[in-house]
Each structure stands twice: as structure tokens, then as C-alpha cells.
PDB file of C-alpha atoms and ligand atoms in Angstrom:
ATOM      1  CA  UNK A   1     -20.229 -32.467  77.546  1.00 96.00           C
ATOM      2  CA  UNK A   2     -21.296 -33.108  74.533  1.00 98.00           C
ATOM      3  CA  UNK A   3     -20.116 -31.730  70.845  1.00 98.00           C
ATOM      4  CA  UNK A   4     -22.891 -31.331  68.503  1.00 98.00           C
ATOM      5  CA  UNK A   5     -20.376 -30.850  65.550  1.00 98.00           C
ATOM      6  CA  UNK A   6     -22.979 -29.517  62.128  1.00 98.00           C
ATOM      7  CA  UNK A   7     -22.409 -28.477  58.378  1.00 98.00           C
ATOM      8  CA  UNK A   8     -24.958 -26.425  57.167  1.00 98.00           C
ATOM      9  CA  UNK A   9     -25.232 -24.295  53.879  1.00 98.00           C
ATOM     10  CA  UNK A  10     -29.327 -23.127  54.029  1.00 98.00           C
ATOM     11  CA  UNK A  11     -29.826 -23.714  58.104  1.00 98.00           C
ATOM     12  CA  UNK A  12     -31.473 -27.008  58.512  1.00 98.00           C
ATOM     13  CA  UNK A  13     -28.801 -28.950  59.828  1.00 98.00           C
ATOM     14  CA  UNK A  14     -28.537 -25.714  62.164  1.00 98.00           C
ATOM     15  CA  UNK A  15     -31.700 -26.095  63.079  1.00 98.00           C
ATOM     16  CA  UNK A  16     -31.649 -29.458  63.911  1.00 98.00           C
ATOM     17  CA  UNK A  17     -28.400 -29.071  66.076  1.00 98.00           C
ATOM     18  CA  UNK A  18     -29.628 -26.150  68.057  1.00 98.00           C
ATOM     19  CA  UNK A  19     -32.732 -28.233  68.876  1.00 98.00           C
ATOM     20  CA  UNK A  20     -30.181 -30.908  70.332  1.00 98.00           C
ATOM     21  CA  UNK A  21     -29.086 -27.914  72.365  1.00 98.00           C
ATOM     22  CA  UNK A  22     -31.822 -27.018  73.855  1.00 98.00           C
ATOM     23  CA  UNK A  23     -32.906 -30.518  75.044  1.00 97.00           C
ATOM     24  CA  UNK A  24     -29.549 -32.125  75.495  1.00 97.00           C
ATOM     25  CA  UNK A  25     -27.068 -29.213  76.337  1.00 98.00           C
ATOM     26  CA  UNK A  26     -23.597 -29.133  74.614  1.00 98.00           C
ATOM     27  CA  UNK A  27     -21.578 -27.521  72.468  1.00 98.00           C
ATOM     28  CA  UNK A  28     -21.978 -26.338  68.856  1.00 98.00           C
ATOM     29  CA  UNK A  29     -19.871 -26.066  66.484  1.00 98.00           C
ATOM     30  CA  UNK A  30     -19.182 -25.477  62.737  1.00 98.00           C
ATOM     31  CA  UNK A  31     -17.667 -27.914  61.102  1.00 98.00           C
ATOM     32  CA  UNK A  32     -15.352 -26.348  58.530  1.00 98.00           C
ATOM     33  CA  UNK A  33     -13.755 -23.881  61.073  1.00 97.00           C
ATOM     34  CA  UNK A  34     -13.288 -27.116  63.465  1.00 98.00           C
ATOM     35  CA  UNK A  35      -9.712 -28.037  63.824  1.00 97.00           C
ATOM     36  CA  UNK A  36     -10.226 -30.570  66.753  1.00 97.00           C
ATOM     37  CA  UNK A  37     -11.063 -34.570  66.752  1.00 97.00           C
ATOM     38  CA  UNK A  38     -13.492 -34.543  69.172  1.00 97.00           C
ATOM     39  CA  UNK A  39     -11.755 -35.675  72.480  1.00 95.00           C
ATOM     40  CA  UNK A  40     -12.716 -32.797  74.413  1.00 97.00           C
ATOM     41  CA  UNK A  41     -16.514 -34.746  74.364  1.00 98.00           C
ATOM     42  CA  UNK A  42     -18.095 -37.656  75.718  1.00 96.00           C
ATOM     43  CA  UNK A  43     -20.582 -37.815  73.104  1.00 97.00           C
ATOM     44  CA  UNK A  44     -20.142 -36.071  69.293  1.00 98.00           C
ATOM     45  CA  UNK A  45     -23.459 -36.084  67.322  1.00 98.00           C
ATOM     46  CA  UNK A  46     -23.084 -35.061  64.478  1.00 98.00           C
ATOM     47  CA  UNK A  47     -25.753 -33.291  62.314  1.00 98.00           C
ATOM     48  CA  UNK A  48     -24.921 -33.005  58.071  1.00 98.00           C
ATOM     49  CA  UNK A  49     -26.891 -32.601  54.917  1.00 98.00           C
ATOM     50  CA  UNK A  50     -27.045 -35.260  52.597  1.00 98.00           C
ATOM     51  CA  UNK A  51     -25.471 -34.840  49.038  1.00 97.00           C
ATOM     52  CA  UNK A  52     -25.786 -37.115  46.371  1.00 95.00           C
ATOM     53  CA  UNK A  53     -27.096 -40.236  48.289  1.00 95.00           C
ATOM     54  CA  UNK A  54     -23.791 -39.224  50.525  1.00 96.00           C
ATOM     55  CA  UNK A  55     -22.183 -36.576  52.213  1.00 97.00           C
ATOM     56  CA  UNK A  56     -20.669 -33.232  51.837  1.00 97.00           C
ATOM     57  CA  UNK A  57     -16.957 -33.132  51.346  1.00 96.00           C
ATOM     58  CA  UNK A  58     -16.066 -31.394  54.778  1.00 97.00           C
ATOM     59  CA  UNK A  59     -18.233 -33.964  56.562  1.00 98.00           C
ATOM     60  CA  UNK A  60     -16.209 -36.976  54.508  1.00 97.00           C
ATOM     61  CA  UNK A  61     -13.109 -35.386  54.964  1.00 97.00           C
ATOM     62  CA  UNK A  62     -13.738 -34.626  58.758  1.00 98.00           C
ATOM     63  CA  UNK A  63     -14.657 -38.322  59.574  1.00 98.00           C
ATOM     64  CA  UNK A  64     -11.152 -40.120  59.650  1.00 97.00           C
ATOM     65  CA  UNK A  65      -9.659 -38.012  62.113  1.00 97.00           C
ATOM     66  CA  UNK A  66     -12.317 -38.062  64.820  1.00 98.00           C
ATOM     67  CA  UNK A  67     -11.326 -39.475  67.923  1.00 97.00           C
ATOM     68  CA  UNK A  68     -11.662 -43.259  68.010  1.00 97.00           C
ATOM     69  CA  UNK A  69     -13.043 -44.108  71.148  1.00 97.00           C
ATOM     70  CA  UNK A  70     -15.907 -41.066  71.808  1.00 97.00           C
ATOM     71  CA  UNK A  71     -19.476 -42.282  71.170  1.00 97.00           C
ATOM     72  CA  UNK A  72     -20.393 -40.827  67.939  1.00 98.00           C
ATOM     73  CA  UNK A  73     -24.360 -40.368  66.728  1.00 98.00           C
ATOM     74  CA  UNK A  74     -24.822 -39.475  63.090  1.00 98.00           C
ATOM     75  CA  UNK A  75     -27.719 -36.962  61.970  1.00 98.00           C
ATOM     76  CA  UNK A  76     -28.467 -36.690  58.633  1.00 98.00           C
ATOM     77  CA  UNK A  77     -31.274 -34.576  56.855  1.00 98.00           C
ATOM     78  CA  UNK A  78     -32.182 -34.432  53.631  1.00 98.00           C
ATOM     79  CA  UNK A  79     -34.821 -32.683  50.720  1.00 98.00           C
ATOM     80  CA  UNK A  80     -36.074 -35.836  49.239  1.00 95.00           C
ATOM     81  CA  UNK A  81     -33.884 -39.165  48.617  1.00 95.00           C
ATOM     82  CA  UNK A  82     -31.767 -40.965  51.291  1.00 95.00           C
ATOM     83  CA  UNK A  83     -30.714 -43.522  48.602  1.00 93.00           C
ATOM     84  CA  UNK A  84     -27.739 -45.537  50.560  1.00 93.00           C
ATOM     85  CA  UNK A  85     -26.758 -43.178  52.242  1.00 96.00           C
ATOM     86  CA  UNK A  86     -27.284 -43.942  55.813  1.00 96.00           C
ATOM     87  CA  UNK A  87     -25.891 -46.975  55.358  1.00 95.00           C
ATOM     88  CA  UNK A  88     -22.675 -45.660  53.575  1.00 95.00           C
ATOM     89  CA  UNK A  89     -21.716 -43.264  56.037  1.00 97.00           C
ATOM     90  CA  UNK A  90     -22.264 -45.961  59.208  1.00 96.00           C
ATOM     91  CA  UNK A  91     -20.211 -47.981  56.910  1.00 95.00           C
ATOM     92  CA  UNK A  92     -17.285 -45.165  56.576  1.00 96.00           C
ATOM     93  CA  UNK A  93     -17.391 -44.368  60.155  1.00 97.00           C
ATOM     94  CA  UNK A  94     -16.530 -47.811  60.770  1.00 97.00           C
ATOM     95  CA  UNK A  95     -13.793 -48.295  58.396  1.00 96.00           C
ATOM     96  CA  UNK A  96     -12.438 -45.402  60.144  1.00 98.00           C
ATOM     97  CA  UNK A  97     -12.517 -47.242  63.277  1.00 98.00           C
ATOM     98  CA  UNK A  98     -15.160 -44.796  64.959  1.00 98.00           C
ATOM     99  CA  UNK A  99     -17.220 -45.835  68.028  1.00 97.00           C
ATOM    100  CA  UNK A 100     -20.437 -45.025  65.611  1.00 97.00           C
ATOM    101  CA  UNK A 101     -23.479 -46.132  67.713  1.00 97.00           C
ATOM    102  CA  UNK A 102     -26.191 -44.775  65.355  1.00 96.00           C
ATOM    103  CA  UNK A 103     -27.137 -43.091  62.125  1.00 97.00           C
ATOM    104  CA  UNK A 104     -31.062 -41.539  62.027  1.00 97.00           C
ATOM    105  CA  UNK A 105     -32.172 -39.448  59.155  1.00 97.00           C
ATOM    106  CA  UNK A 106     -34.484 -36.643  58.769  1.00 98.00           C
ATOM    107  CA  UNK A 107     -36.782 -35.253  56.015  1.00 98.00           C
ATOM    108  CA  UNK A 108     -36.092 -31.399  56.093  1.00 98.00           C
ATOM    109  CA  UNK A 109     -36.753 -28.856  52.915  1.00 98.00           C
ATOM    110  CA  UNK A 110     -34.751 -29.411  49.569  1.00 98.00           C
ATOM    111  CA  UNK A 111     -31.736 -27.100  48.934  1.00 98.00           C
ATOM    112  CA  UNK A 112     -30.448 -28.523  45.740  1.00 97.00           C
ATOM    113  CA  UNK A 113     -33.027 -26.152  43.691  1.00 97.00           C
ATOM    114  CA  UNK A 114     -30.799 -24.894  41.204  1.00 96.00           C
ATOM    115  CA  UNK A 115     -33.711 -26.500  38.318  1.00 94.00           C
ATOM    116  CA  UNK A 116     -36.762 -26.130  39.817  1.00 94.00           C
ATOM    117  CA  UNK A 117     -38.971 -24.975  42.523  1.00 95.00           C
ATOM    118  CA  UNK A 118     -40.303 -26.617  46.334  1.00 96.00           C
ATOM    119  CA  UNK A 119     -43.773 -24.982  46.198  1.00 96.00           C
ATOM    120  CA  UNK A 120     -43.736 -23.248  49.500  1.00 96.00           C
ATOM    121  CA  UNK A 121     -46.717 -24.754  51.240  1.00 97.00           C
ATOM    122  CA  UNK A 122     -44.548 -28.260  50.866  1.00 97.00           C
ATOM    123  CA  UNK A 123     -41.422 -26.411  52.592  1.00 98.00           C
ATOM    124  CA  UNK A 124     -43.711 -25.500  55.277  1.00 97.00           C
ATOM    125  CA  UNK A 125     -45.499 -28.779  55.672  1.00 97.00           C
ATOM    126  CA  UNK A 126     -41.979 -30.523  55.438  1.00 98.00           C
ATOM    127  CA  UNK A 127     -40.798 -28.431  58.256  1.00 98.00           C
ATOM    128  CA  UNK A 128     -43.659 -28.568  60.196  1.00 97.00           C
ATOM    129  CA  UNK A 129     -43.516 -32.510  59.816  1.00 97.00           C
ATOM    130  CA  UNK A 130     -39.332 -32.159  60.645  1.00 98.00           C
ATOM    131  CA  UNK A 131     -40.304 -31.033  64.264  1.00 97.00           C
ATOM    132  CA  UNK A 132     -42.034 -34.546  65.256  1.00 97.00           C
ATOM    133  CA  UNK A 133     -39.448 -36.738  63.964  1.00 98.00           C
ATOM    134  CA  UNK A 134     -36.568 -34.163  65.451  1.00 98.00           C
ATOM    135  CA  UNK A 135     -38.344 -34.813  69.132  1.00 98.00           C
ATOM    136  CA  UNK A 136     -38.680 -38.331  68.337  1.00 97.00           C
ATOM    137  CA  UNK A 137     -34.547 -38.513  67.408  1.00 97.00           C
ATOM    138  CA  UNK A 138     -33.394 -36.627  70.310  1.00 97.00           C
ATOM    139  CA  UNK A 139     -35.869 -38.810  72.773  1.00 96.00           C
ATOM    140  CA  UNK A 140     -33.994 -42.344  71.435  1.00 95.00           C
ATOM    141  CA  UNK A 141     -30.644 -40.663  71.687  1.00 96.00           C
ATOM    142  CA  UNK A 142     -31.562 -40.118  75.268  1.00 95.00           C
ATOM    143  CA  UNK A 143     -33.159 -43.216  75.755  1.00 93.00           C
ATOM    144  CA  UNK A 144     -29.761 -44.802  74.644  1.00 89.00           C
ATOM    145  CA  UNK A 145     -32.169 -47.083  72.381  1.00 85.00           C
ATOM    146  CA  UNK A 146     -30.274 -46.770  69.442  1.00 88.00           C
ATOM    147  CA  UNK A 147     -30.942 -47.010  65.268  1.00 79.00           C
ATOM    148  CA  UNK A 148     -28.124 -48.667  63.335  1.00 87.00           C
ATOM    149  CA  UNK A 149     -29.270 -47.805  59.291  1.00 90.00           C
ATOM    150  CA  UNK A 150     -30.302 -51.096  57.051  1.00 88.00           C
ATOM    151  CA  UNK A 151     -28.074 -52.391  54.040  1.00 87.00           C
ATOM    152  CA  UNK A 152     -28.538 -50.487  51.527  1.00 82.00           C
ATOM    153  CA  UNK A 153     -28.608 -51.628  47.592  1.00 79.00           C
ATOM    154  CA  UNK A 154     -27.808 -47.997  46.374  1.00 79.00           C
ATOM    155  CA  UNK A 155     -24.614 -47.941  44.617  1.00 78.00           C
ATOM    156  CA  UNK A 156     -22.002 -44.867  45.921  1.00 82.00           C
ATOM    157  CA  UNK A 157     -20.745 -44.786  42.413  1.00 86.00           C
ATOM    158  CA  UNK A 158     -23.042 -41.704  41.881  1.00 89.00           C
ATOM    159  CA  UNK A 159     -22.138 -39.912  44.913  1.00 93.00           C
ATOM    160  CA  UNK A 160     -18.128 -40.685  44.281  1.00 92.00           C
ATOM    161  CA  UNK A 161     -19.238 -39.243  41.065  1.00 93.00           C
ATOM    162  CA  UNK A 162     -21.238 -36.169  41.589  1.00 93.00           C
ATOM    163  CA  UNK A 163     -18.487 -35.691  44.784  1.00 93.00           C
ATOM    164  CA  UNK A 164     -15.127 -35.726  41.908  1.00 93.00           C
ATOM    165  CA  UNK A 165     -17.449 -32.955  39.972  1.00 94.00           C
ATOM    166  CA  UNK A 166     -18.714 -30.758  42.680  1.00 94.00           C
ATOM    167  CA  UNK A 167     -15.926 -28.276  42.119  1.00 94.00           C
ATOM    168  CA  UNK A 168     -16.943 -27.319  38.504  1.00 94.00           C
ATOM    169  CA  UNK A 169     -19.971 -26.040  39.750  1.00 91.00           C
ATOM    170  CA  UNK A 170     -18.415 -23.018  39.542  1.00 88.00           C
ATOM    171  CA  UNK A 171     -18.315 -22.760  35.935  1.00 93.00           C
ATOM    172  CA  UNK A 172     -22.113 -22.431  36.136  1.00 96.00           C
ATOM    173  CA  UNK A 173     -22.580 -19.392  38.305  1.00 97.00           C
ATOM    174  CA  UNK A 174     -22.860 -15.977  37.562  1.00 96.00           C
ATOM    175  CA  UNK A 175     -24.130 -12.660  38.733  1.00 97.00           C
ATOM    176  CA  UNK A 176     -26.552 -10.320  37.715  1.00 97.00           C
ATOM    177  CA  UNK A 177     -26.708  -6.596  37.883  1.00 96.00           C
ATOM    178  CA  UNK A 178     -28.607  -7.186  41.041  1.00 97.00           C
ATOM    179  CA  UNK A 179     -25.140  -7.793  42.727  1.00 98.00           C
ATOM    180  CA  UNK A 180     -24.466  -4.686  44.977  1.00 98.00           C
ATOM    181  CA  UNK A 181     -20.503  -6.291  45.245  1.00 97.00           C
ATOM    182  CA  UNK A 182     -21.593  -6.582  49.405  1.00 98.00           C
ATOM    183  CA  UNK A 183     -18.808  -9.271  49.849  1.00 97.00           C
ATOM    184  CA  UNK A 184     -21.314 -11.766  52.026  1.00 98.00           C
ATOM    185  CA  UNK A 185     -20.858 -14.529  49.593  1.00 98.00           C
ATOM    186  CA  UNK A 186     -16.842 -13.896  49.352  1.00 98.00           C
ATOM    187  CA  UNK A 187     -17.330 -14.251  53.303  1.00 97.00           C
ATOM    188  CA  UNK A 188     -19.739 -17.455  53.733  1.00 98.00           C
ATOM    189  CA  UNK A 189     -18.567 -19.369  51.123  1.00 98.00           C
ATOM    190  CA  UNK A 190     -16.567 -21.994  53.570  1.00 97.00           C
ATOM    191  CA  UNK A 191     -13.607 -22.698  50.567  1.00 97.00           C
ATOM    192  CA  UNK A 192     -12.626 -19.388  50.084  1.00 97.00           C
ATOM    193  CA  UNK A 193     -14.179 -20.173  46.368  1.00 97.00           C
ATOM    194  CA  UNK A 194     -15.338 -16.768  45.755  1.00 98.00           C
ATOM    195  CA  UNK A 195     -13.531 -13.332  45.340  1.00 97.00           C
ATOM    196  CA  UNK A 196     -14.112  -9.925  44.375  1.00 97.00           C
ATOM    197  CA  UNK A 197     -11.933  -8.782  41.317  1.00 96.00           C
ATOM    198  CA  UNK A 198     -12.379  -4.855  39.573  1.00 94.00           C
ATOM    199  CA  UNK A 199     -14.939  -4.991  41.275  1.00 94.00           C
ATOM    200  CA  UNK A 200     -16.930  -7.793  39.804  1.00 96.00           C
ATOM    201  CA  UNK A 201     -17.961 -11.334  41.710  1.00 97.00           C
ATOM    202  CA  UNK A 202     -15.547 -14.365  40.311  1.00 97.00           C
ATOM    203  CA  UNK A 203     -15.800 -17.904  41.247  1.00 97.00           C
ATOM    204  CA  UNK A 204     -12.983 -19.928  40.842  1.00 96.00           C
ATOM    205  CA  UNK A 205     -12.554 -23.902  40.483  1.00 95.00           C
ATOM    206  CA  UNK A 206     -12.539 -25.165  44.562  1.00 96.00           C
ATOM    207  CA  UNK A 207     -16.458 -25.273  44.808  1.00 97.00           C
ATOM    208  CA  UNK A 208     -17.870 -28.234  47.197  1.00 97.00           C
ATOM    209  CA  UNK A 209     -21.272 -27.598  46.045  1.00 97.00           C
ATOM    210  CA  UNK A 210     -23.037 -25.885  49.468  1.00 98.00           C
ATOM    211  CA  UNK A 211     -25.114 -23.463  47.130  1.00 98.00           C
ATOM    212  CA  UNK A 212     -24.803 -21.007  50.634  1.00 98.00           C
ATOM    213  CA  UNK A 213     -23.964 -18.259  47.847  1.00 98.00           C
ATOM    214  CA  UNK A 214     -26.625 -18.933  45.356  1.00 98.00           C
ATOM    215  CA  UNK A 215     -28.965 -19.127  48.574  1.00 98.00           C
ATOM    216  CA  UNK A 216     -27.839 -16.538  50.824  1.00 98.00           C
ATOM    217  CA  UNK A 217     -27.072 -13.946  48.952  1.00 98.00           C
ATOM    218  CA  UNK A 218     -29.389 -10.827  49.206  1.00 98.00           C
ATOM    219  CA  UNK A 219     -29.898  -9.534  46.641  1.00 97.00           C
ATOM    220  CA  UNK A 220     -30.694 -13.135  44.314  1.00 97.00           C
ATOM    221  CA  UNK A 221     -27.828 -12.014  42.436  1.00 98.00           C
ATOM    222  CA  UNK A 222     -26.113 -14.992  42.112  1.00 98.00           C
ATOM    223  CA  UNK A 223     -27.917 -17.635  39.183  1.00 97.00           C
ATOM    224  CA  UNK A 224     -26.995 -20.932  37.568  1.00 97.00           C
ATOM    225  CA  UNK A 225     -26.561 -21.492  33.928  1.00 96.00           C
ATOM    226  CA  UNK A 226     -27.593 -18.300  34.078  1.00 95.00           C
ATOM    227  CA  UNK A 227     -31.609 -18.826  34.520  1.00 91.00           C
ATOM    228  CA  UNK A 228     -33.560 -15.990  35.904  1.00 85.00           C
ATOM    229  CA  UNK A 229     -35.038 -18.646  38.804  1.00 93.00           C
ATOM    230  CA  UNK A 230     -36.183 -16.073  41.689  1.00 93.00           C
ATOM    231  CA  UNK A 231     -36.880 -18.706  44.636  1.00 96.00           C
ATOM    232  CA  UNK A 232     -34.349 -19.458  47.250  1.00 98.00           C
ATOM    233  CA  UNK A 233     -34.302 -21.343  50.433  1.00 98.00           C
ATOM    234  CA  UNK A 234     -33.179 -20.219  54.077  1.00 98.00           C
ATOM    235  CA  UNK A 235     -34.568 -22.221  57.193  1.00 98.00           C
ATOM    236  CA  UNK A 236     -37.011 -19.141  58.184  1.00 97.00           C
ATOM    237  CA  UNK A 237     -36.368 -20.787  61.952  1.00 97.00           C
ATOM    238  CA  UNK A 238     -33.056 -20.282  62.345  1.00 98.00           C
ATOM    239  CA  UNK A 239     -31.004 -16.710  62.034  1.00 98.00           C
ATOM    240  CA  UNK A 240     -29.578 -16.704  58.617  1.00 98.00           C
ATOM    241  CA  UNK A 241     -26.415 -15.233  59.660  1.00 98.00           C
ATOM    242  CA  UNK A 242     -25.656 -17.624  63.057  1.00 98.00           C
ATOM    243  CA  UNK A 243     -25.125 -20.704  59.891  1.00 98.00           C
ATOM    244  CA  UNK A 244     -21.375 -21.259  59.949  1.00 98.00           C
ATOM    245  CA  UNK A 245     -21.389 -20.108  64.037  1.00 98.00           C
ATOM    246  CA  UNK A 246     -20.089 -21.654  67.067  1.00 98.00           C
ATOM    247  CA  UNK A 247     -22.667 -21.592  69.979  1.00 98.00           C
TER     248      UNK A 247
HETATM  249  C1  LIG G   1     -24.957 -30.739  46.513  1.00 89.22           C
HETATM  250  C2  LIG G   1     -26.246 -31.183  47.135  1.00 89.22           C
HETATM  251  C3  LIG G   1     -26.657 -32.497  46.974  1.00 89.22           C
HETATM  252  C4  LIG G   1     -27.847 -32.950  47.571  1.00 89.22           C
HETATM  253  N1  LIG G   1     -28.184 -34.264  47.436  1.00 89.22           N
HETATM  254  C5  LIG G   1     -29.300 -34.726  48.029  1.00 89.22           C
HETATM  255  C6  LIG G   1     -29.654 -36.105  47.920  1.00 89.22           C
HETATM  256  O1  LIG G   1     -28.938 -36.939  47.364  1.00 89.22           O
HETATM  257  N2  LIG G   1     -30.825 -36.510  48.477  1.00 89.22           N
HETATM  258  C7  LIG G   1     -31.651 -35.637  49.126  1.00 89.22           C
HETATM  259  O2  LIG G   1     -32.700 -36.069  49.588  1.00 89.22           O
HETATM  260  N3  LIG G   1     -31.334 -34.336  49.295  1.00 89.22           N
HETATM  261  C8  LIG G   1     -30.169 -33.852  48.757  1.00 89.22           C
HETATM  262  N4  LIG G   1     -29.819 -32.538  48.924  1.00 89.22           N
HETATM  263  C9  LIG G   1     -30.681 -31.651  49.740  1.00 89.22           C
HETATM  264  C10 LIG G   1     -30.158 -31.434  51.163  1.00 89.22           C
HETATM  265  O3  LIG G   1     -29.669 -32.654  51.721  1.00 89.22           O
HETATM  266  C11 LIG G   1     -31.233 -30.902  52.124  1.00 89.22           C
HETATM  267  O4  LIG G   1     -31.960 -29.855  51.592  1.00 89.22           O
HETATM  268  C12 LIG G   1     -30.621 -30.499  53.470  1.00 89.22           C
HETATM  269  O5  LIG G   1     -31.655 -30.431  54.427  1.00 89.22           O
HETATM  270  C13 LIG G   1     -29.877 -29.178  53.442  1.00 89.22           C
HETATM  271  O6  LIG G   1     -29.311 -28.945  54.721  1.00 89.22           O
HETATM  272  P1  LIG G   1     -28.708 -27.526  55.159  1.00 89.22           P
HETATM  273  O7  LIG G   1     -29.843 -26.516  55.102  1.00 89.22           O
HETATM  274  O8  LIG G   1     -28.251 -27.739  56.568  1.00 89.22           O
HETATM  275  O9  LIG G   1     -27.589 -27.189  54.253  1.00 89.22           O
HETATM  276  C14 LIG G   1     -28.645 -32.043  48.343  1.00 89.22           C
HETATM  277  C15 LIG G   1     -28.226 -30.722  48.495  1.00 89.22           C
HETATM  278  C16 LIG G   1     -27.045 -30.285  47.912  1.00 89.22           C
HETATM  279  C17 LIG G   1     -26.612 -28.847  48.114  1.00 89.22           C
HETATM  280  S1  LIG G   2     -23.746 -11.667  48.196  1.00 89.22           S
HETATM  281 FE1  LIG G   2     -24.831 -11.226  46.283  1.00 89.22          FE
HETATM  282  S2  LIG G   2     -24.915  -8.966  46.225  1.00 89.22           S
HETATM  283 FE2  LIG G   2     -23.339  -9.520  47.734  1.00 89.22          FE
HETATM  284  S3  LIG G   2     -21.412  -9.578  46.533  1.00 89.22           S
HETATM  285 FE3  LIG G   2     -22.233 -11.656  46.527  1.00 89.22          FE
HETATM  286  S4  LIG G   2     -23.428 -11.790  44.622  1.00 89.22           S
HETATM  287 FE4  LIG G   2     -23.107  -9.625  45.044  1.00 89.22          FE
HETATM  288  S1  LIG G   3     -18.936 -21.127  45.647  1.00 89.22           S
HETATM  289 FE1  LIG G   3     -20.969 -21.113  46.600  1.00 89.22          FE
HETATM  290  S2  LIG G   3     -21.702 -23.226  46.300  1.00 89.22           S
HETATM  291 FE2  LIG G   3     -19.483 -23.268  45.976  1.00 89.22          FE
HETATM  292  S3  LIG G   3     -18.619 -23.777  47.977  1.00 89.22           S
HETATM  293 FE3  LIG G   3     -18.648 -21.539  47.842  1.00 89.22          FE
HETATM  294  S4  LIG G   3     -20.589 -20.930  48.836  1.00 89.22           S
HETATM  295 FE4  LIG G   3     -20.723 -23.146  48.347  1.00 89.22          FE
END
């Protein structure tokens, strides 16, 4: 069996693992609310954003406890820049010890829109390009013919960076009147970083820098440095509220 093990904040990496489903079979499975290592799977691939020319802090932190001898296939999608890090987390996975056998990376739509907007006929085309190279991932993973990334000359000093700051990103967000106090961001936001207090949204200093609140939420309540920015971002093929499920 195999474990398609994902983090997802906006449904891309979702969609990408439940496309590995549906050719390949296997198991799903979120990776914050996974408390395994993997052993119960012949094969984990495993399907992650990238953030900051690296990776997000559950998938780093998830890495050096995986089970040393199951084949593991990394997946990583991203809005516009691989930078290094392809490279870095084939690297990681080894200094871990892993049985890593390949890293491949896929354009998908950009998340990180907290300063400006993806016009949406490029989030369309972008997705619309995504399903080719998907089809053409899972087809070597079958094949066995796998893709170990180049050496990369991007620095991680950024990503180390950005990664030691991520939790002050917090500071920055705010809600509007718009917010109808619904709870869904106190419920999706995988750090238990948000909370409602007198009745008023607070977000305190834990933030790993998803943006599944400042996407998510209904009612665009939730804004950055306060800006009145009205576009958000969901992966319109997935089911917005299966990201973060177990399938
Ligand atoms: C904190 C953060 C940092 C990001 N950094 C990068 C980056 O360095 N390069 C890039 O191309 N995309 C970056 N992105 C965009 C995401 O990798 C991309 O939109 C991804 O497909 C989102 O996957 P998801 O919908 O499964 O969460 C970043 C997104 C976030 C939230
Ligand atoms: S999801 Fe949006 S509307 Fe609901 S409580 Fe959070 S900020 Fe308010
Ligand atoms: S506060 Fe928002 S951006 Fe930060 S971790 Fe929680 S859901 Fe993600």
C-alpha cells in the first residue's frame, strides 16, 4: 500500500495527491494530524508546497522521523520559483538517512498573494498546464524511471530565514467587520494559532505561514497589513473543506 502523506493550505498539493489516488491507489493522509513514520507503507510519496525556495515547517519537521528503509518519492508544487529547493530537500532527506529515490516538482497557482494579484486567466492556464505534467509525474513514478533534482546554487539562507520569521506573521493579520466570528479559521488553522476572545478573532505568535485563514475564510474577513485586497485562492478542483482530510 502506499501512503501518499500531503500538506496543503489552498488545495493544490490536495489535488495533486488525490490524482496519485486515483491512478496509483493508496492512502491519504494529512500531514499535521499524522502521528506515524510511515512503516505501515511500501512506498510514501509525499506531496508539499514549496515555501521560501524550501519547505513548510510541518513537512521539515516531519522528515527526520520517517521510517528509514520505505521508498520515499518527494512532490513538490509551487506558484512561481523553485530556487534550490528540490535539491535542498533531496539533500535533507538524505542527511536523515531516508531511502529518497526522487524529488519532481510541479508548477501549480501562487498562494503567497498577500501583495498582489494572479490574474485569473493565468491561475487557470497554470492549472490547466498542472494536469500534463501531473500525468507525466505519476507515469515515471510507475515506470520506476526515476528524477533525482540537479545541484542547486540557491543559497537556503533565505528560506532558514523567512522559516525563523514565519511565526510573526501574525502580527500582520486582522479582521474586518466582514468577520461573522464562524470559528472556521480557529478550526483549520493546523497550529491552533487562532482563537476567538469576547468575541473578536485574535492571532497569537505560533503562525507557520499556511495563509489557509487569510484564504479560506468566507467571508474575506481576514487581511494583511490591513489592505482591503479582495482576491483569494482555493484550488476550484478540489472540495475546499476535504484540505486537512484523511482519504
Ligand atoms: C509561506 C509561503 C511561501 C511560498 N514560497 C514560495 C516559493 O519560494 N516559491 C514558489 O514558487 N512558490 C512559493 N509559494 C507558493 C506555493 O508553493 C504554491 O502556491 C503551492 O502550490 C501552494 O500549495 P497548497 O495549495 O497545497 O497549499 C509559497 C507559499 C507560501 C504560503
Ligand atoms: S473564518 Fe472569517 S468569518 Fe469566520 S471567524 Fe474566521 S475571520 Fe471570522
Ligand atoms: S494563523 Fe493562518 S496563516 Fe498562520 S498557521 Fe494559522 S491558518 Fe496558517
Amino acid at each position: 500500500m502506499i501512503g501518499i502523506l500531503y500538506f496543503s493550505s489552498t488545495g493544490n498539493s490536495l489535488y495533486i495527491a488525490q490524482k496519485i489516488q486515483s491512478k496509483m491507489g493508496g492512502q491519504i493522509k494529512y500531514i499535521p494530524n499524522y502521528k506515524g513514520n510511515g512503516n505501515e507503507f511500501e512506498k510514501i510519496i509525499l506531496v508539499t508546497p514549496i515555501y521560501s525556495y524550501g519547505m513548510p515547517t510541518f513537512v521539515y519537521n516531519i522528515i527526520p522521523r520517517l521510517n528509514k528503509t520505505t521508498e520515499l518519492i518527494i512532490i513538490q508544487n509551487y506558484g512561481g520559483m523553485v530556487g534550490g529547493a528540490d535539491y535542498y530537500i533531496y539533500q535533507y532527506a538524505k542527511e536523515n538517512e531516508l531511502n529518497i529515490k526522487a524529488v519532481y516538482v510541479i508548477k501549480m497557482p501562487e498562494n503567497f498573494t498577500l501583495t498582489f494579484t494572479v490574474p485569473k486567466f493565468y491561475v487557470n492556464r497554470t492549472l490547466k498546464n498542472a494536469d500534463k505534467r501531473i500525468d507525466n509525474v505519476i507515469a515515471s513514478i510507475v515506470s520506476g524511471y526515476y528524477k533525482v533534482p540537479k545541484k542547486s546554487k540557491t543559497k537556503i539562507d533565505i528560506y532558514l530565514k523567512n522559516k525563523s520569521n514565519w511565526h510573526l506573521i501574525g502580527e500582520d493579520f486582522s479582521t474586518t467587520n466582514a468577520c461573522t466570528t464562524c470559528g472556521k479559521c480557529v478550526s483549520i488553522c493546523p497550529v491552533n494559532n487562532i482563537s476567538l476572545q469576547n468575541g473578536k478573532i485574535e492571532f497569537s505568535n505560533k503562525c507557520v505561514a499556511c495563509l489557509g485563514c487569510y484564504h479560506r475564510c468566507p467571508q474575506k474577513a481576514i487581511v494583511y497589513k490591513g489592505k482591503s485586497k479582495k482576491d483569494r485562492y482555493i484550488n476550484h478542483n478540489v472540495i475546499e473543506s476535504d484540505i486537512g482530510k484523511n482519504f
